[in-house]
Coordinates of C-alpha atoms and ligand atoms in Angstrom, one line a residue:
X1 CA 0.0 0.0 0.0
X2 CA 1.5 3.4 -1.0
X3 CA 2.3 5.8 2.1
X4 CA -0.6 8.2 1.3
X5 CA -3.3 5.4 1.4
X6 CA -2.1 4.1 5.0
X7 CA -4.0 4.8 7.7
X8 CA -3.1 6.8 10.7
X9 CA -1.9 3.8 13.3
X10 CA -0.1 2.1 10.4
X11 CA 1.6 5.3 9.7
X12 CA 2.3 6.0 13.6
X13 CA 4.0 2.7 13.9
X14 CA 6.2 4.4 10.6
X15 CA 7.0 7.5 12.8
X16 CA 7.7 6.2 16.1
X17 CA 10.0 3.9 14.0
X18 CA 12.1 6.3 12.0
X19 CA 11.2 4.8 9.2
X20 CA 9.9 7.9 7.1
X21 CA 9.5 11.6 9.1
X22 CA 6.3 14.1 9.2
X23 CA 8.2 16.2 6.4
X24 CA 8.1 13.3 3.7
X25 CA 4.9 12.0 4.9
X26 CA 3.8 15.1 4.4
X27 CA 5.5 15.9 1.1
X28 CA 4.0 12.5 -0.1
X29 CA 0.8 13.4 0.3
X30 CA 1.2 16.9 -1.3
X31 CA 2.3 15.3 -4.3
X32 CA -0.9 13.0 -4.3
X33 CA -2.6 16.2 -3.8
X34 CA -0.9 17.5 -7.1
X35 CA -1.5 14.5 -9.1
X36 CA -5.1 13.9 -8.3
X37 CA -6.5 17.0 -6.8
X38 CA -7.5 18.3 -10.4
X39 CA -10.0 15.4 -10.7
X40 CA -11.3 15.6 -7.3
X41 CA -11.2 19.1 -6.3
X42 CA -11.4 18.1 -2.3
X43 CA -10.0 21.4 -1.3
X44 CA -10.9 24.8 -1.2
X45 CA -7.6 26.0 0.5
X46 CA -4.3 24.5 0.4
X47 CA -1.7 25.0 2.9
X48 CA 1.0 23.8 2.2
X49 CA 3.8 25.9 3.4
X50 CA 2.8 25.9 6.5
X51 CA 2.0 22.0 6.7
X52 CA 5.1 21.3 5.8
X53 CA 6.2 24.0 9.0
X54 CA 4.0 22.2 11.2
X55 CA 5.6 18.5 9.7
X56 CA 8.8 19.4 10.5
X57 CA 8.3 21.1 14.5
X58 CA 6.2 17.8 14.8
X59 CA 9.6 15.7 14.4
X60 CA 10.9 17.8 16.5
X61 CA 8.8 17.0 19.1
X62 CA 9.0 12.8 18.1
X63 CA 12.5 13.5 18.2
X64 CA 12.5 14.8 21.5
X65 CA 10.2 11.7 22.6
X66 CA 7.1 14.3 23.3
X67 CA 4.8 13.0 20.4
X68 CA 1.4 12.5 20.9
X69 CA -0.7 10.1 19.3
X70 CA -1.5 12.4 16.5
X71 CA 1.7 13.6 16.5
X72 CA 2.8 13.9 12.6
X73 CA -0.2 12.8 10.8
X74 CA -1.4 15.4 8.2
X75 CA -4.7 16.1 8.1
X76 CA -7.5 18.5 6.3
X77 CA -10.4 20.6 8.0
X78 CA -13.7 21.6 6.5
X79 CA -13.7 25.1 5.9
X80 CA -16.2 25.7 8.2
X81 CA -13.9 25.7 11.8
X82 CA -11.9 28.3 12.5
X83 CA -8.3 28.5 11.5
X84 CA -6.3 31.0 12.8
X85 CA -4.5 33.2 10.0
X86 CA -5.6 30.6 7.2
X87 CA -8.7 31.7 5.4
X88 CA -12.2 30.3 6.2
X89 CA -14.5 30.2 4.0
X90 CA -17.7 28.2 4.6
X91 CA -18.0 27.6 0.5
X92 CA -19.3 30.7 0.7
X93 CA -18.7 34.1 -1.5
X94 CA -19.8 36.5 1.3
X95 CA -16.6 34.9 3.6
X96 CA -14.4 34.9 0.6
X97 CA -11.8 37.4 2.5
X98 CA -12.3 36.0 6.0
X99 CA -9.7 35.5 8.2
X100 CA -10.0 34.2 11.9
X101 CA -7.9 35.6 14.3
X102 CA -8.5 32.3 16.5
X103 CA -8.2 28.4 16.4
X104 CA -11.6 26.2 16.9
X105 CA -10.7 24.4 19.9
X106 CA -10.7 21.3 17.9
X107 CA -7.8 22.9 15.5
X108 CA -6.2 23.6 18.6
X109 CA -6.1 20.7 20.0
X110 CA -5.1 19.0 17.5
X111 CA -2.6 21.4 16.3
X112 CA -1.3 20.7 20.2
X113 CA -0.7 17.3 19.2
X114 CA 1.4 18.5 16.0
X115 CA -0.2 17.8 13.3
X116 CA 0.4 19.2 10.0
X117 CA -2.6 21.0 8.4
X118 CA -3.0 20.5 4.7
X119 CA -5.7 23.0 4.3
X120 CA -9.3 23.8 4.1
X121 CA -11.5 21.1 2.1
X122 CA -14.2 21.8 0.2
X123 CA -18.3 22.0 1.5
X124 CA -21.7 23.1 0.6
X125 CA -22.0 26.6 1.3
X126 CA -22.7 27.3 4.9
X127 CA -22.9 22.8 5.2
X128 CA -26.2 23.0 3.6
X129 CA -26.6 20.5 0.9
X130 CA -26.3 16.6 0.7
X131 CA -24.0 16.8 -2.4
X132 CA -21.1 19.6 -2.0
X133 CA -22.7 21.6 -5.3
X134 CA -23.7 24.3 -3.4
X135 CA -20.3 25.0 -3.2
X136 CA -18.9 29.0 -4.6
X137 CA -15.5 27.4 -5.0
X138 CA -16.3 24.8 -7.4
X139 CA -17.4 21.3 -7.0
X140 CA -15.4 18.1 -5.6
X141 CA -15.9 14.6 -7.3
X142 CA -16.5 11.2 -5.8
X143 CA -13.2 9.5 -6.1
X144 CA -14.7 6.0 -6.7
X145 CA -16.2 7.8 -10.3
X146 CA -15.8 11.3 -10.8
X147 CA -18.6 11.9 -12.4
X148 CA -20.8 11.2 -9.4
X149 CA -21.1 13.5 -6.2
X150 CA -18.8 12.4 -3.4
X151 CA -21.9 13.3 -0.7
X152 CA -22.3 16.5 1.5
X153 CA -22.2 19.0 3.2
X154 CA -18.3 17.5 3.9
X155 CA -18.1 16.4 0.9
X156 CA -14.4 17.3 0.6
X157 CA -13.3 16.2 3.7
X158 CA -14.8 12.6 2.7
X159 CA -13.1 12.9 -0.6
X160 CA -9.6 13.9 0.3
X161 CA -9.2 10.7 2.9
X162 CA -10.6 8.5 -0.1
X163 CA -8.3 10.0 -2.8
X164 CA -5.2 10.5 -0.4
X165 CA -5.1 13.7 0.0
X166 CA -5.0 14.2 3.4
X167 CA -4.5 10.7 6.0
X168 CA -7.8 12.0 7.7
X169 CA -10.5 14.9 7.9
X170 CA -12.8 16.7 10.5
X171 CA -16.3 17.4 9.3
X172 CA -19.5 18.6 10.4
X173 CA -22.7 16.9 11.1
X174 CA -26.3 18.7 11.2
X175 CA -28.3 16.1 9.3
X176 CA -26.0 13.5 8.1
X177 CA -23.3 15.9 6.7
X178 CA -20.2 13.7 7.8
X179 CA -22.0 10.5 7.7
X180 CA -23.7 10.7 4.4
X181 CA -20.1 11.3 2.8
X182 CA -18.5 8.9 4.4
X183 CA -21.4 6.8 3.0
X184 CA -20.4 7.7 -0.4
X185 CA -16.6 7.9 -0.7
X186 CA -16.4 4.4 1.2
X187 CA -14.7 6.2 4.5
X188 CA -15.8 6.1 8.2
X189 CA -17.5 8.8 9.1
X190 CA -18.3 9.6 13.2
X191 CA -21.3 12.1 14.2
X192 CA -20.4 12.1 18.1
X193 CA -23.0 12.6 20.9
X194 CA -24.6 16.6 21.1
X195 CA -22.0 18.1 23.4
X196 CA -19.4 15.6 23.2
X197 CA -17.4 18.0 21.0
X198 CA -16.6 21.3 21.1
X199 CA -18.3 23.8 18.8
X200 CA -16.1 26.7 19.8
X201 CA -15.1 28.1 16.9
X202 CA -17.1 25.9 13.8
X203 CA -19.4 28.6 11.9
X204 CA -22.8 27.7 13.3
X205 CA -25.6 26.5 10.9
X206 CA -28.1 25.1 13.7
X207 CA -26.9 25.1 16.8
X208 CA -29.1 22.3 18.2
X209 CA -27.9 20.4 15.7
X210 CA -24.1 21.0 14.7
X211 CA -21.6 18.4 16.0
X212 CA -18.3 18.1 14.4
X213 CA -16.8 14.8 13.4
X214 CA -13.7 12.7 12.0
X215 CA -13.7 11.0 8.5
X216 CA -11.2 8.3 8.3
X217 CA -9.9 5.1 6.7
X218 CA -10.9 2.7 9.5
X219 CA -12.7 2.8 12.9
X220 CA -9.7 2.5 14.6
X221 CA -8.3 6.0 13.3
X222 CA -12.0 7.3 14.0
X223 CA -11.4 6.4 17.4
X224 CA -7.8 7.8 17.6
X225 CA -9.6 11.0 16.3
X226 CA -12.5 11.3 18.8
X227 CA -10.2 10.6 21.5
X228 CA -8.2 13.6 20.2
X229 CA -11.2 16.0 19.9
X230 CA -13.4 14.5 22.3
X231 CA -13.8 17.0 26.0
X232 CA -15.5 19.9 28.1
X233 CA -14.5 23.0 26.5
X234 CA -15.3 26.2 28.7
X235 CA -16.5 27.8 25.8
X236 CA -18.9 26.1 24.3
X237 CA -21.3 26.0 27.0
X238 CA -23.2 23.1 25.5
X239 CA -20.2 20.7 25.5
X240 CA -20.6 18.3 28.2
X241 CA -18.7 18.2 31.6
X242 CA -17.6 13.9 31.2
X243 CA -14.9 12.2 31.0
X244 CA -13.0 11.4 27.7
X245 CA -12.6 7.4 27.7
X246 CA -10.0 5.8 25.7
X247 CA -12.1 4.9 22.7
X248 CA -9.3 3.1 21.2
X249 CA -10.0 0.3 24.4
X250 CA -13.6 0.0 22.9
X251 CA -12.3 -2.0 19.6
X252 CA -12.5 -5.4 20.8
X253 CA -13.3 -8.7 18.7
X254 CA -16.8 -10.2 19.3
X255 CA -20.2 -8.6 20.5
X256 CA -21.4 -11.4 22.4
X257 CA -24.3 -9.9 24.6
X258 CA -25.1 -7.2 22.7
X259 CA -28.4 -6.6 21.0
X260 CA -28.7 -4.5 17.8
X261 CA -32.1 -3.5 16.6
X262 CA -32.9 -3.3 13.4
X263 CA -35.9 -0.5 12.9
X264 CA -38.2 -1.0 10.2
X265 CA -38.6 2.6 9.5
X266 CA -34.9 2.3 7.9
X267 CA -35.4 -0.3 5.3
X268 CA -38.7 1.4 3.8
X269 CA -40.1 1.3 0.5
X270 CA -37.5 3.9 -1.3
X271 CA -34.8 1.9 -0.3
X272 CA -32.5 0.8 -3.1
X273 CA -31.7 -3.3 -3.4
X274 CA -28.0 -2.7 -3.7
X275 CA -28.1 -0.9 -0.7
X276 CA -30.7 -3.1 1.1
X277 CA -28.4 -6.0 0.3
X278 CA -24.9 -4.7 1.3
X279 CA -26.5 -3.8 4.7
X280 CA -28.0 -7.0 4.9
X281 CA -24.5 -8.8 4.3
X282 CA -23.0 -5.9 7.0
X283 CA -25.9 -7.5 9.8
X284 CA -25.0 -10.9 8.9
X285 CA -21.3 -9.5 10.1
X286 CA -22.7 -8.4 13.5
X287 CA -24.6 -11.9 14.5
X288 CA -21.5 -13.7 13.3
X289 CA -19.1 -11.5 15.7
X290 CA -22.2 -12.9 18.3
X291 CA -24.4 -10.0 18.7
X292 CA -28.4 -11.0 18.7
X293 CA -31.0 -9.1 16.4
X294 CA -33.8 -7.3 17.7
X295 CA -36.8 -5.8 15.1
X296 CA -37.6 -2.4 16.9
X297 CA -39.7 0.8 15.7
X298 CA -39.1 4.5 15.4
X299 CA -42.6 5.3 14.3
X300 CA -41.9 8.9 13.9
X301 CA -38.9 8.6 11.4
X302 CA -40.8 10.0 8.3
X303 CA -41.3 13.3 9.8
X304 CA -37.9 13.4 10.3
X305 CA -37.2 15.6 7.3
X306 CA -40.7 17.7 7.4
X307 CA -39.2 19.1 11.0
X308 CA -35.2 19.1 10.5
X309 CA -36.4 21.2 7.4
X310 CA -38.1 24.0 9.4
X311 CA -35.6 23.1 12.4
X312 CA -32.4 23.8 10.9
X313 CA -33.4 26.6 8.4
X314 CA -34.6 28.2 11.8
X315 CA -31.7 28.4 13.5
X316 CA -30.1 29.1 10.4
X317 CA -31.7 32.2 9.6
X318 CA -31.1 33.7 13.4
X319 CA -27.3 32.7 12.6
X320 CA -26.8 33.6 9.4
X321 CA -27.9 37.0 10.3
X322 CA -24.8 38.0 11.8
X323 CA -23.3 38.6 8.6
X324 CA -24.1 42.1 7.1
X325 CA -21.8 43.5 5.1
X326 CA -21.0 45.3 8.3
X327 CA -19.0 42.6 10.7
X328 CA -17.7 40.1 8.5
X329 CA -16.4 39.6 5.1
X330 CA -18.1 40.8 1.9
X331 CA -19.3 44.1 1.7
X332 CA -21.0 46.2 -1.5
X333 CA -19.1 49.4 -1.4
X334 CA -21.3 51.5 -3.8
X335 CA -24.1 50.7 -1.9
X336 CA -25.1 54.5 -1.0
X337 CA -27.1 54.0 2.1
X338 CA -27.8 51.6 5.3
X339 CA -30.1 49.4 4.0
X340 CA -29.2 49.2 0.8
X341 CA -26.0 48.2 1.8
X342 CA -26.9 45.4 3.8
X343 CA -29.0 44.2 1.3
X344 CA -27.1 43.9 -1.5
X345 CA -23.6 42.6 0.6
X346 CA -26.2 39.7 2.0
X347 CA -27.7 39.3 -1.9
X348 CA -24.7 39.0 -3.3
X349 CA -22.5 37.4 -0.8
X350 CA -25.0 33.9 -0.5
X351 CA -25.9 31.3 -2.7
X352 CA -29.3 30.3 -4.0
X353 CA -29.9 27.3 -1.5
X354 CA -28.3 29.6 1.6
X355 CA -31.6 32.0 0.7
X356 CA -33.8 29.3 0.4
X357 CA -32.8 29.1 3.9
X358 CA -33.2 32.0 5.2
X359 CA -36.4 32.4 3.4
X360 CA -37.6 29.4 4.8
X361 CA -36.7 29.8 8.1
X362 CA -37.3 33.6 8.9
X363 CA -41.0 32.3 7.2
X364 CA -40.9 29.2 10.2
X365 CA -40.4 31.5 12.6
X366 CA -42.5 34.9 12.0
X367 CA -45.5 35.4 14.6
X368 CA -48.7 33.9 13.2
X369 CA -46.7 31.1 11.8
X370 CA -44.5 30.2 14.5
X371 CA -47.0 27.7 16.2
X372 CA -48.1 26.2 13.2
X373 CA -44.1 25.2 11.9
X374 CA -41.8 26.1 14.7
X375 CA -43.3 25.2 17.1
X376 CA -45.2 21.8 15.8
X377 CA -41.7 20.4 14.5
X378 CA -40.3 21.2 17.5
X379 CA -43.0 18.9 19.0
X380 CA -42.5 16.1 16.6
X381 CA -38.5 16.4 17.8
X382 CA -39.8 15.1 20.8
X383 CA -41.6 12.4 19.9
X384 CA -38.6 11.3 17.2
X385 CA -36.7 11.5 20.4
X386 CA -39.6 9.2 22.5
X387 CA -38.9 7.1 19.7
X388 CA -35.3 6.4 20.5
X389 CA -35.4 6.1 23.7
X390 CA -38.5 3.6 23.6
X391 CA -36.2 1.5 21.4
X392 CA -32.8 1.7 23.5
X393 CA -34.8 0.1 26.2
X394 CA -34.7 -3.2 23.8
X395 CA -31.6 -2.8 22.3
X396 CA -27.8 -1.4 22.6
X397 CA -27.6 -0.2 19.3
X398 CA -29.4 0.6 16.4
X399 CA -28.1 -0.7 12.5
X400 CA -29.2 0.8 9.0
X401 CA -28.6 2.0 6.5
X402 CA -26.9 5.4 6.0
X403 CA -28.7 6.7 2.6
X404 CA -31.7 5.2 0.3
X405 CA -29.1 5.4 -2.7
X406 CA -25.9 5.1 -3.2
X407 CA -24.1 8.6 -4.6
X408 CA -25.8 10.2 -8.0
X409 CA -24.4 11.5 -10.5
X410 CA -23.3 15.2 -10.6
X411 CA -26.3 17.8 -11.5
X412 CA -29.3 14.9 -11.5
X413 CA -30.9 16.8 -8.3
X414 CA -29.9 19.9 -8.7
X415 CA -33.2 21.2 -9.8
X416 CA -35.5 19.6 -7.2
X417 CA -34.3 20.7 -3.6
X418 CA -37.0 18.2 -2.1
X419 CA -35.3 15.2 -3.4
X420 CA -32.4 16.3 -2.5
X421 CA -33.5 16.7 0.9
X422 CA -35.2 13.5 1.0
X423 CA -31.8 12.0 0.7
X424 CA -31.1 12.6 4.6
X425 CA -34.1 11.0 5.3
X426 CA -32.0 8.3 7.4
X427 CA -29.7 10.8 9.1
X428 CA -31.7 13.0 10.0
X429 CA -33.5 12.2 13.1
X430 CA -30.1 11.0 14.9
X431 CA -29.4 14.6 15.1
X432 CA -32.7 15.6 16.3
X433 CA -32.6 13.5 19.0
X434 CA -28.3 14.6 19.8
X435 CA -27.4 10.7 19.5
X436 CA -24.1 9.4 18.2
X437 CA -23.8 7.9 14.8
X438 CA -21.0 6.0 12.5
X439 CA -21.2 5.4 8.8
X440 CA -19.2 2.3 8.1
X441 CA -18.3 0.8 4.7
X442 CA -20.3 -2.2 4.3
X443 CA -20.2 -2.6 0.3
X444 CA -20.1 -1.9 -3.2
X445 CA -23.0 -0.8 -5.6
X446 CA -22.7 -3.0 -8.7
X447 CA -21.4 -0.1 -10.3
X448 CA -18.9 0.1 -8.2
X449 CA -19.9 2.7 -5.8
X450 CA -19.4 2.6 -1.8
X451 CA -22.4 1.9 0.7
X452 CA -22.0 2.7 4.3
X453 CA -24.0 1.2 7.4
X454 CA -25.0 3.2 10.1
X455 CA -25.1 2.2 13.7
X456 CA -26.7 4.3 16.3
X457 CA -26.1 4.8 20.3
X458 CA -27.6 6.2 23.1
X459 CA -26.1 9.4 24.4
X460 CA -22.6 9.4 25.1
X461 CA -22.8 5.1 24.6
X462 CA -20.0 5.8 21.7
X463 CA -17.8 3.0 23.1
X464 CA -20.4 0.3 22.2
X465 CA -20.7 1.8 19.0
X466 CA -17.0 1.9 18.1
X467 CA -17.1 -2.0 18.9
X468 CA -19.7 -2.8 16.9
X469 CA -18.1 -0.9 14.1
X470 CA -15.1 -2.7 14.5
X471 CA -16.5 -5.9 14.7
X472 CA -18.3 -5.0 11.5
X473 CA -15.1 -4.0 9.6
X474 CA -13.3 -7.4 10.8
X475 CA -16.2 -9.2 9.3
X476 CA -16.5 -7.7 5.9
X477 CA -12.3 -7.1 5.0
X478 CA -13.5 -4.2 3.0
X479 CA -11.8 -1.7 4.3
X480 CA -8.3 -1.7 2.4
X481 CA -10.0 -1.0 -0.6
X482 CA -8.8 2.3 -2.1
X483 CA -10.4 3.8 -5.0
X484 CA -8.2 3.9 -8.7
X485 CA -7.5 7.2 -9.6
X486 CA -4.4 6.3 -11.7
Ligands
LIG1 N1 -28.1 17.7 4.0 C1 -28.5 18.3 5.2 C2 -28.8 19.8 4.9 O1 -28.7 20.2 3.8 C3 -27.5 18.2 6.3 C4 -26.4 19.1 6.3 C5 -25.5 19.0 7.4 O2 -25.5 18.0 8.1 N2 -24.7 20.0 7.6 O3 -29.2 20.5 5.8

């Protein structure tokens, strides 16, 4: 296996050894990056003198016998969390010039590790979308066929770790965003528990929603990676006061005594075969590691989307309203009064599905609406989240599927936003409710195109989940598979 396609404990074992440094590691991969990035487009925002900066302080600190377990590894960051002094864009044209004078806690920490950072990959404008082509900086390709989307709103950060351009990525997850990705570039993707993470820092989309997340090559490194991000951060006042386990302790072989229900809801009319049967085979995984099946119900699941879509363009309008021209980024300077000025910086500066959102939420919310959207999605949130818990008292886990489909081909949903929305109809409700979630690659579409399983915990249960996701991985032997990109 080539150096850029290893995954991060194979290439720790390479560090700790002296067997290659950060600096070629990370040279390696910025050649990868100029052989393939053309076709894929993963990034919006390289970085590469300073990654290579970063590789060579972080043998430094090897040297010295201070490395952490991250210590080395390069990695890439949707450009929606903070990086100090290296442009953040969000995929958006109003942020085009933005520059944040502070780290997200989560670039800080692991920038504490040393790690080198490659840059800033490529998203859906302000992480709405399910496809990464409501993008202003162009659009990045699934690596397994380029002329399908690679899955969104991280689409880039799933990308990159499939193509080798970056060992692995952090994304975010309001509806699916690094799960359905993962799904479709054949990478793991981790949504952890509401509060498990800190949001300090990543530009807020909903902020009942938002939790940011790893994409890697294999559970293991997802666990590496939550361990790494994972804590109480003082400011983010919704991140949790708990302990930080060893997740890495959690990958153990065999799931003798665990029950893992399989909900109905999930496996729907809608649901495509070759999906259906690569989830099937990733099941028959689980029961051989030992686990026992359990059929359970989340009778709410199809109003999952009806309320996440007045939920999340909600909040979204409230947060998006903080930029006006006036604080942040792009302003119209011939604009010859107030108003005029805000309007025009705000018209200009967003993308078509950004003022869907807006429109759609600053409608959700108005008075003599409020109760009849707001309010009544709000109340089906808490029956989605009855749901769960009804079902967590018969099982340990619940196991899906991740998407209906498999990834599309670039433009085919374009013009109708609804099915594109109705793509996250299995993601969806997980972040309603603030549960952990895992895509895992469980298969191939006959066409060649990755499928992901989806297991989901109760809150803060991420250490069952991580076993079950390893046990799935040892089952099915997939996960060396890299896509051909020549
Ligand atoms: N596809 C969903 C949306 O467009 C989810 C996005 C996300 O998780 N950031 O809202």
């Amino acid at each position: 296996m080539k150096l850029f396609e290893q995954t991060i404990h194979q290439l720790r074992d390479l560090l700790d050894n002296r067997d290659i440094s950060s600096v070629e590691l990370t040279n390696d991969i910025l050649k990868r990056i100029d052989a393939v990035e053309d076709k894929v487009g993963a990034y919006i925002t390289q970085n590469r003198q300073q990654a290579l900066e970063q590789a060579a302080a972080a043998d430094k600190m090897l040297a010295a016998g201070e490395g952490r377990p991250l210590c080395g590894i390069p990695l890439a960051i949707k450009d929606v969390m903070c990086t100090k002094g290296v442009r953040t864009t969000c995929g958006s044209r109003i942020l085009e010039t933005f520059v944040p004078p502070y780290d997200a806690t989560v670039v800080r920490k692991l920038k504490e590790q040393g790690t080198p950072l490659l840059g800033k990959a490529s998203m859906d404008e302000f992480a709405m979308g399910s496809s990464n082509e409501n993008c202003a900086y162009g659009v990045p390709k699934n690596p397994w066929n380029t002329a399908y989307i690679c899955g969104g709103s991280s689409g880039g950060s799933a990308a990159a770790v499939a193509a080798g351009e970056c060992v692995a990525s952090l994304g975010s997850d309001t509806g699916g965003s690094v799960r359905q990705p993962a799904s479709h570039c054949g990478v793991v993707g981790l949504k952890p528990t509401y509060g498990r993470v800190s949001r300090f820092g990543l530009l807020a989309f909903a902020s009942s929603l938002d939790q940011i997340g790893p994409l890697t090559r294999d559970v293991r490194d997802s666990a590496l990676m939550l361990n790494a991000i994972a804590g109480y951060d003082p400011r983010d006042s919704t991140s949790v006061q708990a302990d930080v386990p060893d997740y890495t302790k959690s990958l153990t072989e065999g799931m003798a005594g665990l029950k893992i229900g399989i909900p109905a809801e999930y496996f729907a009319a809608g649901l495509a075969p070759e999906v259906k049967a690569a989830v099937d085979k990733g099941i028959a995984a689980l029961l051989a590691a030992g686990a026992e099946a359990v059929e359970v119900s989340l009778p709410h699941t199809e109003y999952g989307v009806a309320a996440y879509y007045i939920i999340a363009p909600a909040e979204a309008s409230s947060n998006l309203a903080r930029y006006d021209g006036v604080k942040y980024g792009y302003r119209n300077l011939e604009a010859d009064n107030l108003a005029d000025m805000y309007k025009t910086s705000r018209s200009r500066g967003f993308g078509p599905e950004v003022k869907r959102r807006i429109l759609i939420g600053t409608y959700a919310l108005s008075s003599g609406y409020y109760d009849a959207y707001y309010k009544k999605a709000s109340q089906v949130r808490t029956l989605i989240m009855e749901d769960y818990k009804t079902a967590f008292a018969a099982c340990d886990l619940l196991v899906s599927p991740v998407t209906p489909n498999p990834a599309w081909q670039l433009g085919s949903k374009l013009s109708d936003p609804l099915s594109m929305y109705l793509s996250d109809a299995l993601t969806i409700c997980n972040n309603l409710a603030g549960l952990p979630g895992i895509s895992v690659p469980c298969g191939f579409s006959p066409d060649g195109l990755p499928i992901g399983l989806q297991i989901q915990a109760p809150h803060f249960r991420e250490e069952t989940m991580f076993q079950a996701a390893y046990n799935l991985e040892l089952g099915l032997g997939i996960s060396n598979k890299r896509p051909d990109l020549g």
